[in-house]
Structure formats: C-alpha cells, structure tokens
Amino acid sequence: MISLADIQQRIEQGALSPDGAIAQALEAIRVQDGTIGAFVRHDQRARAQDSGPLRGIAVGIKDIIDTADFPTEMGAAIYRGHQPRADAPVVMALRNAGATIIGKTTTTAFAANDPTATRNPHNHSHTPGGSSSGSAAAVAAGMVPLALGTQTGGSVIRPASFCGVAAIKPSYRLLPTVGVKCFSWTLDTVGLFASGVRDVARGLAAMTGRPALVVPAHIAAPRIGVVTQDFAGAPEPSGAEALQRAARAAEQAGASVRTLAMPEMVAEAWRIHPVVQDFEAHQSFAWEYGRNHDAMPPLLRGRLDQSRGGTPLDYDAAIAVAARARLALAAVFDEVDVLLTLSAPGAAPEGLSSTGDPRYNRLWTLMGVPCVNVTALTAAGGLPVGVTVIAPFGADARALAAAAFVEDALRA
Amino acid sequence: MISLADIQQRIEQGALSPDGAIAQALEAIRVQDGTIGAFVRHDQRARAQDSGPLRGIAVGIKDIIDTADFPTEMGAAIYRGHQPRADAPVVMALRNAGATIIGKTTTTAFAANDPTATRNPHNHSHTPGGSSSGSAAAVAAGMVPLALGTQTGGSVIRPASFCGVAAIKPSYRLLPTVGVKCFSWTLDTVGLFASGVRDVARGLAAMTGRPALVVPAHIAAPRIGVVTQDFAGAPEPSGAEALQRAARAAEQAGASVRTLAMPEMVAEAWRIHPVVQDFEAHQSFAWEYGRNHDAMPPLLRGRLDQSRGGTPLDYDAAIAVAARARLALAAVFDEVDVLLTLSAPGAAPEGLSSTGDPRYNRLWTLMGVPCVNVTALTAAGGLPVGVTVIAPFGADARALAAAAFVEDALRA
C-alpha cells in the first residue's frame, strides 16, 4: 500500500515530485487494475496540482458520488453514461485541498447488495466487500493512497476490514452527502480509505479544514470498552480472534480494557435499522423502482419488493428508538473513551456473488458515531480481519487517535 | 384561487372530470402566465391520472427540484438546459398520489436572493417574494391548486404571505430533500402552497401517506402563544396589524391567547442562523462558486464572497446553539399548543429587485418546527399580509389544525 503521510513527507522533502506521485498511482493502476477491477474509469492524463496539503495525492471516488469530469453511473444500468453537471462538495473539498481525482471506483449497484466484479487484492477468489468495493480494493492494492466511499449499513468499514485497509466512517454529516446518490438520508455517510489510520486522519483533516483530526505524536492510552454485539449473533472464529487480539494488544500497550454490555435500547436500535433504511430507500429510489423496475439491480429490487408497505407510523417509531438509543449510547461514554468491536463476522467470504454481512456495522451508522477500521490479523488465505474503534458523536479526533493507538499496539 | 379540496369534492361527486380539472389549470396558465411569469415551462399536453387522491390536481414544481420530464435549471445560467435523470422523491410522491406535474415554477437563482421576473398577482408592480416565487404566484393567480417550494431562510412562508396563499414548511425531513438542489442541508425544507390551510393539509397528507394530517371537521380551540420576535427588529405597521388581528380573531373564536417571550437561547439561534447557512452554502455551491464564479448570480456570489473564511469551529458552535435552542423551544410548548408570529415585516415590497426580508422566518427553519402561513389581512395596494402558526417538531397535524382554526376565525 501507499501511505498518504509518506507521500506528503517525501514531497515536502523534495524526494518526490507531486507529478511523480500521481504517475506512480497511474502506473500501479495500469499494472494492477486489469486483475483487481477497482476502477470504473480513470484519467490517464491526470496531473498533480501545484499546492495544497493533498498535492500529489491521487484519489479514487466511489461511483455514486457526482463528478463533473467523469460520468457517475451508480454501478447501475439505469445510470449508464450519466454525466452530472457538478462535482459533489466532498469532491470539491479534495480538489480545494490540492488532491487529484484520478478516477471513479466500482460500487455495488446503488450502493446496495448487487456485487461488482472487483476482486479482493489479498485473495482474488474472495470479495473485497461492498458497497464501496473499488475504493477499498484500490487502496489495498496500492493503486491510490486515498479513496472515498459511503456507508448506509456497513459499506465503508466492512470492505476496509476485508481488504486490510484503514478507514473512517466519520460522524454523521461531518462530510456532506450533497451530490451523493441517496439510499437513506438518515444513514448515508461519506467515508475515507487509506493505508493506515494516520493517513486516513490526514486526508479527513485536509478535506474538512480541521487540523485537530491529525493524530498527535503522543497518544494518551485510552479507556476501551469491548463490545461483542451479541444482539447481532456470534462472529466467526477469525472475527472473534481479531477482537481479542486487538483488545489484548491495547491492554499490553497501557490501555484500560473492559467488556461492556450495551443498554437494551441500543440493541433495539440495531433491530430497527432496516425499518429506517427500507422506508427511506423506497422514497430515495421511487423513480428507479417505479419507472425502471425491470432494469433495477435484482438484489436491491428484491429487497424493495419485500419491504413494500412499511408505514409512516412504523418509521416514526423506529426514528424515536434511534433517538433514545443515541442518548443511551452517549451515557456509555461516561465510563470509557472509546468502544472496540467487530468490523465483520470474519474474513472476506469466498466468491464474488456476495459482499458479506454488515450486521456488526449497521448499529453504529444509525447512531451516527465515528467508526475507524484497524487491521487486527491475517486469517487463512492471506485475508485480513479488522476491528472497529468507536467514539462519541462528534469526537472524530478521539476515534482516530485511539484507533492509531490500537494500530500501533497491534504492530508492536 | 382554486381550492384543492373543492376539486377533490367535485371530482368525487362527478361534477368535474380529472382531465377537466387539468384543462382548467392549463387554460388559467394560458390566460395568466404571460403577465405573472410564474412558470419556467409547463406541459401543454398534461393529462390527469386515473386514480389516487390527487387525481386531477395540477401541481407546479419549483425549478430547483429534479424532474425527469422537464429540465431543472435552478433559476441559474450555469444550469441552463440541465436535464436530471430522475424525479426527486417528492415529485414521485405526488405522482404516486395521482397528481399531474404540470410544469416547473420560477425560483430565484439557486433559491437565494437574485430575483426572478415573476409578478405578485395581487399587484403586478410588487414582488411575489422568494425564493419560491413562481409556486406562490401560480397558486395565488389560480393557475394551479398545489405547488411545491423550498425554504432555507423564509422561502416558503414569506412568498405565501406576500401572495395571500396558505403554505406549510413542514417539520424538517417530513419530506425528503433528495433530488433538491442543496443550499444548506441543516435548513433546506420542502414545502407546499395551496389556496387554504385545509388544501395544504390534504396535499401533504396524500404525499406522505399520513391521513392524520388532514384537518378534522371539528378543531379544538388551541392555546396560542403570540411571539413578536423582538430580537429580529420591529415589523412594519401592516405586519404588526396582521399579527394583532389574527390573535384577536382567534381569541374571539375561543382560543386562549397570551404573549410569550422566547428564551434567550432561542434568540441566540436566530442570530447564528446565517453562520450555519453560509458555512454549508460554501460547500453546497463549491463547484459553482469555484469553477463558475463569473456565471454565479451576483447577489448569491456577493453573499458567498462576504462570508468566506467561516471556520469549522464557528460552525460547530452555531450547531451547538441550535441544538440547545431546540430543547429550550420544546419546553415553551409545555405552556401553549402553538405559537403565532409574523410571516413577514409587512406586505410585499414594491418593485421586482428584492424578494423581501426573511428575518421573521429563519429562526423557525433552523428549529425544524412546522410553520403554516395564514392570510390575515389585505393592506394598501390590495396586498395580503400573513401570519405564521408554529407547532412543536413533528406535530405538523397540530400546526395545520390550529392554522385552520385561525383561518376560520379570521374569515368569521
């Protein structure tokens, strides 16, 4: 993988030119992407910008995010050749920070479940996860040092775990979702993939103009609450082992680590996540589903077929549960600085017909809290397994610092 | 004006065919719109749908809301000829309820301050208000019984007041803003214009599948708190008179009416509304402002020029004020059922170079609470002046019922 922080340092030192860094990314795409299939399209003539903290940083953009210079096809036949007028605000934030948008990365159709042909760089017969399949795979394969994805259930953290890259799903609305194809407006969140936690933090800090997000040189040992999410069922052995290993490493590095049960209202929020997601999806995809039913991707169409008839009252009740659960979760952070939990049931499943299971991610998306994936181990078949570090809403800097602490501990 | 409820009743009784109702709207547009200029474009071949509660109802859609069958030009040169792929969810909600989208109504450029050429139907030398200029004017002139607009500061309630029509800015997110050109994601709200409060309620109930929004036959007399918004400065005599007249009429009809001062935190939220709006607008319009600076509408460009350099810390502080103010405002509703306040400083200003002042509207947009405009008097020059009825967040049915109570009282 290519470290964003490393590129920044080499450019600063004059050891690498910004255009040289972009050329390296283009060359890696040329060599790798025929096998991996992480990009829908990319710009072979891409060049660096002259200034900005992200000059020389090549970025891949998930293909549900509007770009003025590339079509945005949503991974779906209905949007083939679709050319937005404008760049989404998150794309302009990258450009304004000096980054080079090098291309568009694959997405499951409409960021739902219908898979792409993208392969996991660690094992080509396994899924990279989804829905941000191409962004996770492009970073994992060393094609780009930074990529954008989105998460409604587990579409950033899960592929990051499967592909062994760091990623953040920031606090809800830290990054605007304007110009991003909507699945569920209560849930959709733009996230970042990079080589390590410090790289993710530098990317997010530059995009948002929030230097406090950069991981400090010295990180105070955090108080960590380990959450097993029993309400979501048991993990596979590799998932359980990843969580244990991360907890043990953090403890050995000086963190205080304890197991925490979630309040019942929080478990209830896990259960009603699909009510919120599906009720809003029926509105978000009303035109596609109503006017282009036959051209809809089959798994998403099936999901919408099955969830027809959700009532406003059911939805209102689910939204009320989410609000109560957010308060209950906030109180949990009186006792610990961060939570540590599973990023996925285990390593990436074999085959490309499924992108894996978001059951350990969806609660935190609904809670709107910042989540950072850290790679914890390499399982059979060379496949990585990650864990998630979670901080309170708005405490993205704390989530990133604690995740860097865990990352350091695991590498020690 | 054409009453939506009246059309529904006549269609139900067989006295009017759905296609006949649409033909009437087309004829009114033909006769009136050359003078008023409420439509950007309309479909002369529009026909009624066969079924649905809104069959035979012709609807005008503000031209910042995506439509698959009409270009969506945002009132701005940068989007000339822009054709979205899909209908916005609110447009599909209308179609699915049986309505006929008859055309696109004028909007100030990007729903900001640069005015349209639309005239106030009550006095052609006065503004209809903005930014939903065409939607308010089209209903006021009797061209359509229902129209959609949006509000970020006062873009639904103010033109409704100036044009003498009923309107609702619903609770934040009762209607999705997906497919609506974003100004500020914390503020933007889709609203409805119609002839009277009951018509607005029927339109919103049909769009949302929430029959509880329909105003009941008997309305219990509400406890009303009159709010003068002194923090926003004094109104003109006609604005003050409208508020007094509405309060007096409601009291005579049996409502309990008292004057209420707002908690200081709520006044502070009024002051920081521009901080939220401008910080988000710089992101929402990043592509337009950064890449098409010279083609930007001059008033919006000037506003963005002046508000450059807003920091994330200022924004975070403003968002925190808004959250505290929402709690403080919720407590006010322990004592009253609804608030009654000014919709505008006074009647529509003369000339078409300004759309008027949203200073009495913007607080409530930031609070996310449902606001309903009711026409309270006719001032000099034949110009109407409205008042606003406000209920707690989520209590849109209460806001509509109380507004209908005030409307009835004023007509008694």
PDB file of C-alpha atoms in Angstrom, chain B residues 162-336:
ATOM      1  CA  PHE B 162     -46.903  38.223   0.117  1.00  0.00           C
ATOM      2  CA  CYS B 163     -49.167  36.324  -2.298  1.00  0.00           C
ATOM      3  CA  GLY B 164     -52.010  35.604   0.119  1.00  0.00           C
ATOM      4  CA  VAL B 165     -51.904  31.820  -0.086  1.00  0.00           C
ATOM      5  CA  ALA B 166     -51.697  29.114   2.567  1.00  0.00           C
ATOM      6  CA  ALA B 167     -48.438  27.233   2.865  1.00  0.00           C
ATOM      7  CA  ILE B 168     -46.655  24.800   5.100  1.00  0.00           C
ATOM      8  CA  LYS B 169     -42.987  24.448   5.795  1.00  0.00           C
ATOM      9  CA  PRO B 170     -43.284  21.018   7.442  1.00  0.00           C
ATOM     10  CA  SER B 171     -41.121  19.605  10.186  1.00  0.00           C
ATOM     11  CA  TYR B 172     -37.548  19.159   8.992  1.00  0.00           C
ATOM     12  CA  ARG B 173     -37.383  15.992   6.877  1.00  0.00           C
ATOM     13  CA  LEU B 174     -41.047  15.139   6.913  1.00  0.00           C
ATOM     14  CA  LEU B 175     -40.451  15.439   3.160  1.00  0.00           C
ATOM     15  CA  PRO B 176     -37.093  14.291   1.763  1.00  0.00           C
ATOM     16  CA  THR B 177     -34.825  16.878   0.106  1.00  0.00           C
ATOM     17  CA  VAL B 178     -33.201  14.199  -2.071  1.00  0.00           C
ATOM     18  CA  GLY B 179     -33.040  15.485  -5.650  1.00  0.00           C
ATOM     19  CA  VAL B 180     -33.451  19.087  -4.498  1.00  0.00           C
ATOM     20  CA  LYS B 181     -30.559  21.477  -5.198  1.00  0.00           C
ATOM     21  CA  CYS B 182     -28.938  21.947  -1.808  1.00  0.00           C
ATOM     22  CA  PHE B 183     -28.307  25.334  -0.215  1.00  0.00           C
ATOM     23  CA  SER B 184     -27.885  24.223   3.415  1.00  0.00           C
ATOM     24  CA  TRP B 185     -28.553  20.632   4.435  1.00  0.00           C
ATOM     25  CA  THR B 186     -29.356  21.579   8.024  1.00  0.00           C
ATOM     26  CA  LEU B 187     -32.036  24.025   6.883  1.00  0.00           C
ATOM     27  CA  ASP B 188     -33.453  23.146   3.449  1.00  0.00           C
ATOM     28  CA  THR B 189     -37.072  22.016   3.731  1.00  0.00           C
ATOM     29  CA  VAL B 190     -39.622  21.205   1.015  1.00  0.00           C
ATOM     30  CA  GLY B 191     -42.969  22.974   1.477  1.00  0.00           C
ATOM     31  CA  LEU B 192     -46.426  23.182  -0.103  1.00  0.00           C
ATOM     32  CA  PHE B 193     -48.568  26.090  -1.304  1.00  0.00           C
ATOM     33  CA  ALA B 194     -52.341  25.901  -1.762  1.00  0.00           C
ATOM     34  CA  SER B 195     -55.407  28.065  -1.573  1.00  0.00           C
ATOM     35  CA  GLY B 196     -56.287  27.449   2.076  1.00  0.00           C
ATOM     36  CA  VAL B 197     -54.897  25.598   5.073  1.00  0.00           C
ATOM     37  CA  ARG B 198     -57.184  22.598   4.545  1.00  0.00           C
ATOM     38  CA  ASP B 199     -55.980  22.326   0.942  1.00  0.00           C
ATOM     39  CA  VAL B 200     -52.356  22.348   2.043  1.00  0.00           C
ATOM     40  CA  ALA B 201     -53.126  19.657   4.613  1.00  0.00           C
ATOM     41  CA  ARG B 202     -54.800  17.418   2.041  1.00  0.00           C
ATOM     42  CA  GLY B 203     -51.857  17.761  -0.308  1.00  0.00           C
ATOM     43  CA  LEU B 204     -49.339  16.917   2.402  1.00  0.00           C
ATOM     44  CA  ALA B 205     -51.421  14.008   3.704  1.00  0.00           C
ATOM     45  CA  ALA B 206     -51.643  12.495   0.225  1.00  0.00           C
ATOM     46  CA  MET B 207     -47.930  12.945  -0.491  1.00  0.00           C
ATOM     47  CA  THR B 208     -46.814  11.365   2.763  1.00  0.00           C
ATOM     48  CA  GLY B 209     -49.483   8.717   3.270  1.00  0.00           C
ATOM     49  CA  ARG B 210     -50.287  10.322   6.622  1.00  0.00           C
ATOM     50  CA  PRO B 211     -54.096  10.786   6.814  1.00  0.00           C
ATOM     51  CA  ALA B 212     -53.772  12.273  10.323  1.00  0.00           C
ATOM     52  CA  LEU B 213     -52.542  15.474   8.656  1.00  0.00           C
ATOM     53  CA  VAL B 214     -55.975  16.203   7.184  1.00  0.00           C
ATOM     54  CA  VAL B 215     -57.657  18.932   9.254  1.00  0.00           C
ATOM     55  CA  PRO B 216     -60.520  17.399  11.257  1.00  0.00           C
ATOM     56  CA  ALA B 217     -64.113  18.648  10.919  1.00  0.00           C
ATOM     57  CA  HIS B 218     -64.067  19.932  14.486  1.00  0.00           C
ATOM     58  CA  ILE B 219     -60.948  21.718  15.738  1.00  0.00           C
ATOM     59  CA  ALA B 220     -60.453  22.142  19.472  1.00  0.00           C
ATOM     60  CA  ALA B 221     -59.674  25.761  20.381  1.00  0.00           C
ATOM     61  CA  PRO B 222     -55.882  25.937  20.817  1.00  0.00           C
ATOM     62  CA  ARG B 223     -53.777  27.633  23.486  1.00  0.00           C
ATOM     63  CA  ILE B 224     -51.814  30.199  21.468  1.00  0.00           C
ATOM     64  CA  GLY B 225     -48.595  31.968  22.408  1.00  0.00           C
ATOM     65  CA  VAL B 226     -48.032  35.173  20.427  1.00  0.00           C
ATOM     66  CA  VAL B 227     -44.355  35.770  19.625  1.00  0.00           C
ATOM     67  CA  THR B 228     -43.247  39.180  18.378  1.00  0.00           C
ATOM     68  CA  GLN B 229     -39.603  38.176  17.685  1.00  0.00           C
ATOM     69  CA  ASP B 230     -38.235  41.471  19.040  1.00  0.00           C
ATOM     70  CA  PHE B 231     -34.711  40.078  18.501  1.00  0.00           C
ATOM     71  CA  ALA B 232     -35.424  40.376  14.743  1.00  0.00           C
ATOM     72  CA  GLY B 233     -36.405  44.041  14.961  1.00  0.00           C
ATOM     73  CA  ALA B 234     -39.811  45.726  14.713  1.00  0.00           C
ATOM     74  CA  PRO B 235     -42.246  44.953  11.874  1.00  0.00           C
ATOM     75  CA  GLU B 236     -43.952  47.458   9.629  1.00  0.00           C
ATOM     76  CA  PRO B 237     -47.428  48.619  10.691  1.00  0.00           C
ATOM     77  CA  SER B 238     -49.149  46.148   8.341  1.00  0.00           C
ATOM     78  CA  GLY B 239     -47.174  43.216   9.770  1.00  0.00           C
ATOM     79  CA  ALA B 240     -47.965  44.220  13.337  1.00  0.00           C
ATOM     80  CA  GLU B 241     -51.621  44.705  12.454  1.00  0.00           C
ATOM     81  CA  ALA B 242     -51.830  41.265  10.831  1.00  0.00           C
ATOM     82  CA  LEU B 243     -50.485  39.624  13.984  1.00  0.00           C
ATOM     83  CA  GLN B 244     -52.846  41.577  16.247  1.00  0.00           C
ATOM     84  CA  ARG B 245     -55.829  40.843  14.067  1.00  0.00           C
ATOM     85  CA  ALA B 246     -55.098  37.103  13.917  1.00  0.00           C
ATOM     86  CA  ALA B 247     -54.586  36.929  17.694  1.00  0.00           C
ATOM     87  CA  ARG B 248     -57.792  38.825  18.376  1.00  0.00           C
ATOM     88  CA  ALA B 249     -59.831  36.730  15.933  1.00  0.00           C
ATOM     89  CA  ALA B 250     -58.535  33.511  17.456  1.00  0.00           C
ATOM     90  CA  GLU B 251     -59.371  34.734  20.950  1.00  0.00           C
ATOM     91  CA  GLN B 252     -62.862  35.716  19.917  1.00  0.00           C
ATOM     92  CA  ALA B 253     -63.299  32.233  18.445  1.00  0.00           C
ATOM     93  CA  GLY B 254     -62.446  30.682  21.808  1.00  0.00           C
ATOM     94  CA  ALA B 255     -58.660  30.230  21.772  1.00  0.00           C
ATOM     95  CA  SER B 256     -56.636  31.160  24.824  1.00  0.00           C
ATOM     96  CA  VAL B 257     -54.124  33.762  23.669  1.00  0.00           C
ATOM     97  CA  ARG B 258     -51.125  35.141  25.549  1.00  0.00           C
ATOM     98  CA  THR B 259     -47.941  36.900  24.607  1.00  0.00           C
ATOM     99  CA  LEU B 260     -44.792  34.811  25.071  1.00  0.00           C
ATOM    100  CA  ALA B 261     -41.162  35.878  25.257  1.00  0.00           C
ATOM    101  CA  MET B 262     -38.697  33.424  23.763  1.00  0.00           C
ATOM    102  CA  PRO B 263     -35.857  32.018  25.901  1.00  0.00           C
ATOM    103  CA  GLU B 264     -32.566  33.840  25.301  1.00  0.00           C
ATOM    104  CA  MET B 265     -31.061  30.687  23.718  1.00  0.00           C
ATOM    105  CA  VAL B 266     -33.770  30.787  21.041  1.00  0.00           C
ATOM    106  CA  ALA B 267     -32.949  34.405  20.218  1.00  0.00           C
ATOM    107  CA  GLU B 268     -29.304  33.382  20.022  1.00  0.00           C
ATOM    108  CA  ALA B 269     -30.294  30.705  17.481  1.00  0.00           C
ATOM    109  CA  TRP B 270     -31.929  33.428  15.386  1.00  0.00           C
ATOM    110  CA  ARG B 271     -28.597  35.268  15.402  1.00  0.00           C
ATOM    111  CA  ILE B 272     -26.481  32.268  14.332  1.00  0.00           C
ATOM    112  CA  HIS B 273     -28.776  31.041  11.523  1.00  0.00           C
ATOM    113  CA  PRO B 274     -26.557  32.802   8.915  1.00  0.00           C
ATOM    114  CA  VAL B 275     -23.437  31.098  10.299  1.00  0.00           C
ATOM    115  CA  VAL B 276     -24.960  27.673   9.622  1.00  0.00           C
ATOM    116  CA  GLN B 277     -26.440  28.665   6.276  1.00  0.00           C
ATOM    117  CA  ASP B 278     -23.318  30.315   4.886  1.00  0.00           C
ATOM    118  CA  PHE B 279     -20.834  27.668   6.077  1.00  0.00           C
ATOM    119  CA  GLU B 280     -22.889  24.947   4.427  1.00  0.00           C
ATOM    120  CA  ALA B 281     -23.585  27.052   1.325  1.00  0.00           C
ATOM    121  CA  HIS B 282     -19.847  27.383   0.694  1.00  0.00           C
ATOM    122  CA  GLN B 283     -19.725  23.584   0.493  1.00  0.00           C
ATOM    123  CA  SER B 284     -23.018  23.086  -1.358  1.00  0.00           C
ATOM    124  CA  PHE B 285     -22.047  25.605  -4.047  1.00  0.00           C
ATOM    125  CA  ALA B 286     -18.323  24.778  -4.043  1.00  0.00           C
ATOM    126  CA  TRP B 287     -18.342  23.691  -7.678  1.00  0.00           C
ATOM    127  CA  GLU B 288     -20.490  26.575  -8.909  1.00  0.00           C
ATOM    128  CA  TYR B 289     -18.574  29.192  -6.900  1.00  0.00           C
ATOM    129  CA  GLY B 290     -15.136  27.705  -7.541  1.00  0.00           C
ATOM    130  CA  ARG B 291     -15.487  26.724 -11.179  1.00  0.00           C
ATOM    131  CA  ASN B 292     -18.135  29.158 -12.484  1.00  0.00           C
ATOM    132  CA  HIS B 293     -17.522  32.225 -10.377  1.00  0.00           C
ATOM    133  CA  ASP B 294     -18.283  34.738 -13.117  1.00  0.00           C
ATOM    134  CA  ALA B 295     -21.526  32.990 -14.068  1.00  0.00           C
ATOM    135  CA  MET B 296     -22.817  32.926 -10.487  1.00  0.00           C
ATOM    136  CA  PRO B 297     -25.902  35.034  -9.771  1.00  0.00           C
ATOM    137  CA  PRO B 298     -24.483  38.313  -8.418  1.00  0.00           C
ATOM    138  CA  LEU B 299     -26.353  38.563  -5.096  1.00  0.00           C
ATOM    139  CA  LEU B 300     -25.519  34.981  -4.119  1.00  0.00           C
ATOM    140  CA  ARG B 301     -21.932  35.421  -5.271  1.00  0.00           C
ATOM    141  CA  GLY B 302     -21.664  38.576  -3.180  1.00  0.00           C
ATOM    142  CA  ARG B 303     -23.076  36.763  -0.168  1.00  0.00           C
ATOM    143  CA  LEU B 304     -20.509  33.980  -0.600  1.00  0.00           C
ATOM    144  CA  ASP B 305     -17.713  36.489  -1.160  1.00  0.00           C
ATOM    145  CA  GLN B 306     -18.607  38.207   2.112  1.00  0.00           C
ATOM    146  CA  SER B 307     -18.910  35.021   4.145  1.00  0.00           C
ATOM    147  CA  ARG B 308     -15.642  33.433   3.066  1.00  0.00           C
ATOM    148  CA  GLY B 309     -13.400  32.174   5.813  1.00  0.00           C
ATOM    149  CA  GLY B 310     -16.096  30.865   8.143  1.00  0.00           C
ATOM    150  CA  THR B 311     -14.302  28.302  10.311  1.00  0.00           C
ATOM    151  CA  PRO B 312     -15.376  24.807  11.352  1.00  0.00           C
ATOM    152  CA  LEU B 313     -15.167  25.964  14.964  1.00  0.00           C
ATOM    153  CA  ASP B 314     -17.628  28.825  14.376  1.00  0.00           C
ATOM    154  CA  TYR B 315     -19.900  26.372  12.610  1.00  0.00           C
ATOM    155  CA  ASP B 316     -19.676  23.773  15.369  1.00  0.00           C
ATOM    156  CA  ALA B 317     -20.508  26.450  17.941  1.00  0.00           C
ATOM    157  CA  ALA B 318     -23.528  27.554  15.894  1.00  0.00           C
ATOM    158  CA  ILE B 319     -24.771  23.976  15.538  1.00  0.00           C
ATOM    159  CA  ALA B 320     -24.451  23.557  19.312  1.00  0.00           C
ATOM    160  CA  VAL B 321     -26.511  26.726  19.870  1.00  0.00           C
ATOM    161  CA  ALA B 322     -29.188  25.394  17.526  1.00  0.00           C
ATOM    162  CA  ALA B 323     -29.350  22.098  19.440  1.00  0.00           C
ATOM    163  CA  ARG B 324     -29.725  23.885  22.788  1.00  0.00           C
ATOM    164  CA  ALA B 325     -32.318  26.254  21.332  1.00  0.00           C
ATOM    165  CA  ARG B 326     -34.403  23.328  20.029  1.00  0.00           C
ATOM    166  CA  LEU B 327     -34.575  21.947  23.579  1.00  0.00           C
ATOM    167  CA  ALA B 328     -35.446  25.377  25.001  1.00  0.00           C
ATOM    168  CA  LEU B 329     -38.162  25.848  22.383  1.00  0.00           C
ATOM    169  CA  ALA B 330     -39.635  22.404  23.067  1.00  0.00           C
ATOM    170  CA  ALA B 331     -40.101  23.452  26.714  1.00  0.00           C
ATOM    171  CA  VAL B 332     -42.086  26.526  25.609  1.00  0.00           C
ATOM    172  CA  PHE B 333     -44.718  24.164  24.228  1.00  0.00           C
ATOM    173  CA  ASP B 334     -45.445  22.891  27.733  1.00  0.00           C
ATOM    174  CA  GLU B 335     -47.479  26.066  28.170  1.00  0.00           C
ATOM    175  CA  VAL B 336     -49.108  26.552  24.760  1.00  0.00           C
TER     176      VAL B 336
END
